[in-house]
Amino acid sequence: MTHESLPTVSVPAFAKINLSLEVVGRRPDGYHELRTVFQTVSLADTLHFSRLETSDIRLECDRPELATDERNLVVRAARALQAAAGVTRGAAIRLEKRIPMEAGLGGGSSDAGATLLALRRLWNATVPDETLLGIAASLGADVPFFLYGGTALGTGRGDIIEPLPDVEVPVLLLVNPKVAVPTAPVFRSLNMPLTSPEPSRIFIAFPPEGDARTVFVNDLEVPVFRDFPVVGRVRETLVEAGATVARMSGSGSTVFGFFENAAAGATAENALAEHGWRVWSCRSVSRAEYAERVGRL
Ligand code: C5P
C-alpha cells in the first residue's frame, strides 16, 4: 500500500507574537517566571501528515539546515504522543518552513503544537487534554500555547495557559533584521536574583484600555537592544513609519508593529524593506480560526 492511499492531513502552524512579556522572577529550576500575552498571527509553516501502518516517524523539511531526526520538535512531539496514547501507527511528515528561526516567533513550538493536534486526529488517539498539555510543556515552554492559539495569558514558564478574549489586529508587520538571537543567554543576562513574583501590570491593564503603548511591554527589550542594537533600530523605524504599537516579540529578533489600516501598513512595509530587513505583512489569528484550521484541545 502506498502513502497516498492512507489518510492525509495538512495544517498551518501559525507564528506567535508576545503582545506583552513581563519577567517577574527567576525560578530555582533555572527558568524565569513570566506573565505574557501570546497572540497567533497569520505567518505560518505548513505541515503535511500521512498515516503509516508501521510505527516509523519520518520527517522531511524544505530547509536543509534543520535537523529531521529526534532533535526536531516535530519528531519529539510525534514520538511522545505515540508513547502516551499507545499508538502503533506512524506518520510521514513534510514540513514547509516559512517562520524564521531564533526569531521570537515560536516557529518550532508551533510546529510541535500543530503536530500534537493533527496526529491525535489522524491516529484517532484517545489522550486526555491534560496529557497533551503535559507533553507540550515537556517539549518547550511555548508549546502549550499552540494547543489553544488566539489570544492567551501565559504564566509560570509561559506554559500555564489561560485563554483571553481575542485581540483583533487586522494590519500588522513583522520585521526581522536577519540576526538570530538565542533565547537562553538573553534571560541569563537579566541577572535576576531568585525572586518572588511582583504584582503584574498585565492583570491590571489587559485587555487593553487607554494608551496601548503602556500596555504592550517586553522586559527582554533592554538586554536585546543593548547586545543587538539593530533590533532596537527596527523598533524605532517602525514607530517612525507610523506604527501605533511596536514591540519586540519574545527574545527577538523580530519586532512587530500595528498599523491603522492597510494603506499605512503598505507604506511602512516599503520603508522597512529598504533597510534590507525581512518584512511580513500579516494579521492576528483568532482562537476560533485556529481551532478550525489547526485543531482544538
Ligand atoms: O523552553 P524552551 O526550551 O523554549 O526555553 C529556552 C530557554 O529560554 C530555556 O532554556 C531558558 O534558558 C530560557 N527561558 C527562561 N524562562 C522561561 C522560558 C525560557 O529562562 N520562562
Short mmCIF file of C-alpha atoms and ligand atoms in Angstrom, two decimals:
data_model
loop_
_atom_site.label_atom_id
_atom_site.label_comp_id
_atom_site.label_asym_id
_atom_site.label_seq_id
_atom_site.Cartn_x
_atom_site.Cartn_y
_atom_site.Cartn_z
CA MET A 1 0.00 0.00 0.00
CA THR A 2 1.37 3.46 -0.86
CA HIS A 3 1.28 6.51 1.45
CA GLU A 4 -1.12 8.25 -0.91
CA SER A 5 -3.90 5.74 -0.23
CA LEU A 6 -3.69 6.35 3.51
CA PRO A 7 -5.32 9.20 5.41
CA THR A 8 -3.54 12.55 4.97
CA VAL A 9 -3.99 15.89 6.67
CA SER A 10 -2.36 19.30 6.06
CA VAL A 11 -2.39 22.04 8.68
CA PRO A 12 -0.86 25.51 9.06
CA ALA A 13 1.43 26.11 12.06
CA PHE A 14 0.90 29.78 12.87
CA ALA A 15 3.61 32.02 14.34
CA LYS A 16 3.02 33.84 17.65
CA ILE A 17 3.93 37.25 18.92
CA ASN A 18 4.07 38.28 22.57
CA LEU A 19 1.71 41.24 22.84
CA SER A 20 3.24 41.70 26.25
CA LEU A 21 6.04 39.94 28.13
CA GLU A 22 6.98 40.60 31.74
CA VAL A 23 9.72 38.71 33.52
CA VAL A 24 8.60 38.62 37.13
CA GLY A 25 11.30 36.49 38.73
CA ARG A 26 13.97 33.82 38.42
CA ARG A 27 12.98 30.32 39.46
CA PRO A 28 15.08 27.69 41.22
CA ASP A 29 14.78 25.44 38.11
CA GLY A 30 16.77 27.95 36.03
CA TYR A 31 13.71 29.21 34.16
CA HIS A 32 12.09 32.61 34.62
CA GLU A 33 8.61 33.29 35.87
CA LEU A 34 6.69 35.07 33.12
CA ARG A 35 3.44 36.90 32.59
CA THR A 36 2.99 37.06 28.88
CA VAL A 37 0.13 37.55 26.45
CA PHE A 38 0.52 35.38 23.38
CA GLN A 39 -1.20 36.06 20.07
CA THR A 40 -1.22 33.86 16.97
CA VAL A 41 -0.58 35.65 13.66
CA SER A 42 -1.12 34.61 10.05
CA LEU A 43 2.53 33.92 9.09
CA ALA A 44 2.67 30.10 9.10
CA ASP A 45 4.64 26.98 8.30
CA THR A 46 2.71 24.14 6.67
CA LEU A 47 2.76 20.55 7.88
CA HIS A 48 1.55 17.57 5.82
CA PHE A 49 0.90 14.29 7.63
CA SER A 50 0.30 10.85 6.08
CA ARG A 51 -0.54 7.90 8.28
CA LEU A 52 1.82 4.93 8.14
CA GLU A 53 0.81 1.45 9.22
CA THR A 54 4.32 0.90 10.60
CA SER A 55 5.45 2.82 13.70
CA ASP A 56 8.01 4.93 11.77
CA ILE A 57 8.07 8.69 12.21
CA ARG A 58 9.63 10.17 9.08
CA LEU A 59 10.18 13.90 8.71
CA GLU A 60 11.16 15.80 5.56
CA CYS A 61 11.80 19.53 5.56
CA ASP A 62 12.48 22.04 2.79
CA ARG A 63 15.28 23.65 4.88
CA PRO A 64 18.42 21.53 4.78
CA GLU A 65 19.85 23.30 7.85
CA LEU A 66 17.04 21.93 10.04
CA ALA A 67 17.57 18.52 11.66
CA THR A 68 14.88 15.98 10.77
CA ASP A 69 15.75 13.45 13.49
CA GLU A 70 14.93 13.42 17.23
CA ARG A 71 16.45 16.91 17.57
CA ASN A 72 13.42 18.28 15.73
CA LEU A 73 10.46 19.13 18.00
CA VAL A 74 8.04 17.70 15.41
CA VAL A 75 9.62 14.25 15.72
CA ARG A 76 9.77 14.52 19.51
CA ALA A 77 6.09 15.55 19.64
CA ALA A 78 5.04 12.63 17.42
CA ARG A 79 7.06 10.09 19.44
CA ALA A 80 5.77 11.41 22.76
CA LEU A 81 2.16 11.18 21.56
CA GLN A 82 2.72 7.67 20.21
CA ALA A 83 4.06 6.57 23.58
CA ALA A 84 1.40 8.33 25.68
CA ALA A 85 -1.51 7.04 23.60
CA GLY A 86 -0.11 3.56 22.91
CA VAL A 87 -0.38 4.18 19.16
CA THR A 88 1.26 1.55 16.94
CA ARG A 89 0.89 3.52 13.69
CA GLY A 90 3.41 6.03 12.44
CA ALA A 91 3.48 9.07 10.19
CA ALA A 92 5.32 10.55 7.24
CA ILE A 93 5.51 14.30 7.83
CA ARG A 94 6.55 17.09 5.46
CA LEU A 95 7.38 20.48 6.92
CA GLU A 96 7.39 23.63 4.77
CA LYS A 97 9.18 26.29 6.79
CA ARG A 98 8.28 29.95 6.45
CA ILE A 99 8.62 31.22 10.02
CA PRO A 100 12.22 32.35 10.59
CA MET A 101 14.18 30.53 13.30
CA GLU A 102 15.53 32.03 16.56
CA ALA A 103 13.34 34.98 15.76
CA GLY A 104 10.97 35.14 18.75
CA LEU A 105 8.02 33.86 16.72
CA GLY A 106 7.69 30.38 18.21
CA GLY A 107 8.11 28.58 14.88
CA GLY A 108 9.47 25.29 16.26
CA SER A 109 6.99 25.35 19.16
CA SER A 110 4.08 25.93 16.79
CA ASP A 111 5.19 23.03 14.58
CA ALA A 112 5.21 20.84 17.69
CA GLY A 113 1.77 22.00 18.90
CA ALA A 114 0.22 21.55 15.45
CA THR A 115 1.78 18.07 15.24
CA LEU A 116 0.17 17.02 18.53
CA LEU A 117 -3.27 18.25 17.44
CA ALA A 118 -3.05 16.84 13.90
CA LEU A 119 -1.65 13.42 14.80
CA ARG A 120 -4.15 12.92 17.59
CA ARG A 121 -6.81 13.27 14.89
CA LEU A 122 -5.00 11.25 12.21
CA TRP A 123 -4.31 8.38 14.60
CA ASN A 124 -7.73 8.58 16.32
CA ALA A 125 -5.71 8.59 19.52
CA THR A 126 -7.54 8.93 22.81
CA VAL A 127 -5.47 11.13 25.07
CA PRO A 128 -6.90 13.42 27.72
CA ASP A 129 -6.24 17.15 27.26
CA GLU A 130 -4.08 17.13 30.41
CA THR A 131 -1.79 14.52 28.86
CA LEU A 132 -1.46 16.52 25.64
CA LEU A 133 -0.71 19.67 27.69
CA GLY A 134 1.89 17.74 29.70
CA ILE A 135 3.61 16.50 26.53
CA ALA A 136 3.54 20.04 25.12
CA ALA A 137 5.12 21.54 28.27
CA SER A 138 7.84 18.88 28.25
CA LEU A 139 8.81 19.90 24.69
CA GLY A 140 9.22 23.62 25.45
CA ALA A 141 7.75 26.46 27.50
CA ASP A 142 5.95 27.96 24.45
CA VAL A 143 4.41 24.73 23.15
CA PRO A 144 1.24 24.53 25.37
CA PHE A 145 0.03 27.88 23.96
CA PHE A 146 -0.04 26.30 20.50
CA LEU A 147 -2.72 23.84 21.66
CA TYR A 148 -5.04 26.88 22.04
CA GLY A 149 -3.98 29.68 19.66
CA GLY A 150 -5.76 33.04 19.57
CA THR A 151 -5.02 35.39 22.48
CA ALA A 152 -3.94 33.82 25.76
CA LEU A 153 -2.19 34.64 29.01
CA GLY A 154 0.87 32.52 29.81
CA THR A 155 2.18 32.30 33.38
CA GLY A 156 4.74 30.05 35.07
CA ARG A 157 7.46 29.39 32.48
CA GLY A 158 4.89 30.69 29.98
CA ASP A 159 3.40 27.18 29.85
CA ILE A 160 0.32 27.70 32.06
CA ILE A 161 -2.27 28.97 29.60
CA GLU A 162 -5.46 30.88 30.19
CA PRO A 163 -7.40 31.88 27.06
CA LEU A 164 -8.26 35.61 26.84
CA PRO A 165 -10.81 37.43 24.66
CA ASP A 166 -9.42 37.78 21.11
CA VAL A 167 -7.35 40.89 20.43
CA GLU A 168 -8.06 41.67 16.79
CA VAL A 169 -5.20 43.24 14.83
CA PRO A 170 -6.13 43.50 11.14
CA VAL A 171 -2.84 45.04 9.93
CA LEU A 172 0.47 44.15 11.46
CA LEU A 173 4.02 43.93 10.19
CA LEU A 174 6.68 41.54 11.41
CA VAL A 175 10.18 42.86 10.80
CA ASN A 176 13.33 40.80 11.22
CA PRO A 177 16.82 42.28 10.80
CA LYS A 178 18.29 38.86 9.88
CA VAL A 179 20.10 38.30 13.17
CA ALA A 180 19.41 35.21 15.24
CA VAL A 181 19.02 35.82 18.99
CA PRO A 182 19.34 32.64 21.10
CA THR A 183 16.85 32.75 23.99
CA ALA A 184 18.80 31.30 26.95
CA PRO A 185 21.61 33.96 27.05
CA VAL A 186 19.01 36.77 26.91
CA PHE A 187 17.29 35.50 30.05
CA ARG A 188 20.65 34.87 31.73
CA SER A 189 21.85 38.40 31.03
CA LEU A 190 18.93 39.79 33.08
CA ASN A 191 20.98 38.65 36.11
CA MET A 192 17.86 38.40 38.21
CA PRO A 193 18.17 37.26 41.80
CA LEU A 194 15.88 34.41 42.84
CA THR A 195 12.72 36.41 43.40
CA SER A 196 9.14 36.05 44.39
CA PRO A 197 6.76 37.31 41.69
CA GLU A 198 5.85 41.00 41.73
CA PRO A 199 2.31 42.18 41.04
CA SER A 200 1.73 42.24 37.31
CA ARG A 201 0.96 45.26 35.15
CA ILE A 202 -0.85 42.94 32.74
CA PHE A 203 -3.52 41.89 35.20
CA ILE A 204 -4.50 45.49 35.70
CA ALA A 205 -4.06 46.52 32.08
CA PHE A 206 -5.24 43.62 29.93
CA PRO A 207 -7.39 43.59 27.78
CA PRO A 208 -6.06 46.95 26.59
CA GLU A 209 -7.75 50.14 27.63
CA GLY A 210 -6.33 53.63 27.16
CA ASP A 211 -2.90 54.11 25.63
CA ALA A 212 -1.82 50.79 24.11
CA ARG A 213 1.84 51.85 24.34
CA THR A 214 1.79 51.40 28.10
CA VAL A 215 0.08 48.01 27.88
CA PHE A 216 2.30 46.25 25.37
CA VAL A 217 5.61 45.84 27.23
CA ASN A 218 8.54 43.50 26.74
CA ASP A 219 11.09 43.26 29.56
CA LEU A 220 13.57 41.47 27.25
CA GLU A 221 13.95 44.51 25.01
CA VAL A 222 16.56 46.11 27.32
CA PRO A 223 19.17 43.32 27.13
CA VAL A 224 18.48 42.52 23.46
CA PHE A 225 18.62 46.17 22.29
CA ARG A 226 21.90 46.50 24.20
CA ASP A 227 23.53 43.38 22.70
CA PHE A 228 21.87 43.56 19.25
CA PRO A 229 21.35 47.31 18.59
CA VAL A 230 19.86 46.67 15.15
CA VAL A 231 16.78 45.18 16.84
CA GLY A 232 16.22 48.48 18.67
CA ARG A 233 16.67 50.33 15.38
CA VAL A 234 13.94 48.18 13.82
CA ARG A 235 11.58 49.20 16.61
CA GLU A 236 12.42 52.92 16.21
CA THR A 237 11.96 52.67 12.45
CA LEU A 238 8.54 51.03 12.89
CA VAL A 239 7.45 53.89 15.16
CA GLU A 240 8.78 56.49 12.67
CA ALA A 241 6.89 54.65 9.92
CA GLY A 242 3.62 55.19 11.80
CA ALA A 243 3.17 52.05 13.89
CA THR A 244 0.64 52.63 16.69
CA VAL A 245 2.34 49.89 18.75
CA ALA A 246 5.83 48.47 18.11
CA ARG A 247 7.39 45.82 20.32
CA MET A 248 9.94 43.06 20.13
CA SER A 249 8.40 39.57 20.16
CA GLY A 250 9.71 37.09 22.74
CA SER A 251 13.50 37.30 22.99
CA GLY A 252 13.72 38.74 19.47
CA SER A 253 14.97 39.34 16.91
CA THR A 254 11.58 40.01 15.30
CA VAL A 255 9.72 43.24 16.08
CA PHE A 256 6.01 43.65 15.36
CA GLY A 257 4.16 46.85 14.53
CA PHE A 258 0.42 47.58 14.43
CA PHE A 259 -0.97 49.91 11.77
CA GLU A 260 -4.25 51.80 11.50
CA ASN A 261 -5.13 50.45 8.06
CA ALA A 262 -3.83 48.56 5.02
CA ALA A 263 -2.55 51.71 3.29
CA ALA A 264 -0.46 52.77 6.30
CA GLY A 265 0.86 49.21 6.59
CA ALA A 266 1.84 49.06 2.90
CA THR A 267 3.71 52.40 3.07
CA ALA A 268 5.60 51.25 6.15
CA GLU A 269 6.35 47.86 4.58
CA ASN A 270 8.21 49.58 1.72
CA ALA A 271 10.11 51.90 4.08
CA LEU A 272 11.27 48.99 6.26
CA ALA A 273 12.23 46.73 3.36
CA GLU A 274 14.59 49.48 2.13
CA HIS A 275 16.81 48.74 5.14
CA GLY A 276 17.35 45.21 3.84
CA TRP A 277 15.23 43.73 6.65
CA ARG A 278 12.74 40.92 6.13
CA VAL A 279 9.16 42.13 6.42
CA TRP A 280 5.93 40.12 6.55
CA SER A 281 2.52 41.72 6.39
CA CYS A 282 0.00 39.75 8.40
CA ARG A 283 -2.97 39.84 10.79
CA SER A 284 -3.98 38.24 14.04
CA VAL A 285 -5.49 34.73 14.02
CA SER A 286 -8.40 34.27 16.43
CA ARG A 287 -8.88 31.24 18.64
CA ALA A 288 -11.91 30.16 16.56
CA GLU A 289 -9.90 30.29 13.30
CA TYR A 290 -7.04 28.44 14.99
CA ALA A 291 -9.40 25.70 16.21
CA GLU A 292 -10.90 25.33 12.74
CA ARG A 293 -7.64 25.28 10.77
CA VAL A 294 -5.17 23.63 13.18
CA GLY A 295 -7.32 21.86 15.76
CA ARG A 296 -8.62 22.25 19.27
CA LEU A 297 -7.80 20.64 22.60
O1 C5P B 1 11.54 26.04 27.00
P1 C5P B 1 12.49 26.48 25.93
O2 C5P B 1 13.46 25.41 25.58
O3 C5P B 1 11.81 27.05 24.74
O4 C5P B 1 13.35 27.69 26.56
C1 C5P B 1 14.59 28.08 26.04
C2 C5P B 1 15.44 28.73 27.12
O5 C5P B 1 14.94 30.01 27.46
C3 C5P B 1 15.46 27.98 28.44
O6 C5P B 1 16.47 27.01 28.45
C4 C5P B 1 15.75 29.09 29.45
O7 C5P B 1 17.13 29.37 29.49
C5 C5P B 1 15.05 30.29 28.84
N1 C5P B 1 13.72 30.51 29.42
C6 C5P B 1 13.62 31.04 30.70
N2 C5P B 1 12.37 31.22 31.24
C7 C5P B 1 11.26 30.94 30.53
C8 C5P B 1 11.34 30.42 29.22
C9 C5P B 1 12.60 30.22 28.69
O8 C5P B 1 14.63 31.32 31.36
N3 C5P B 1 10.06 31.14 31.08
#
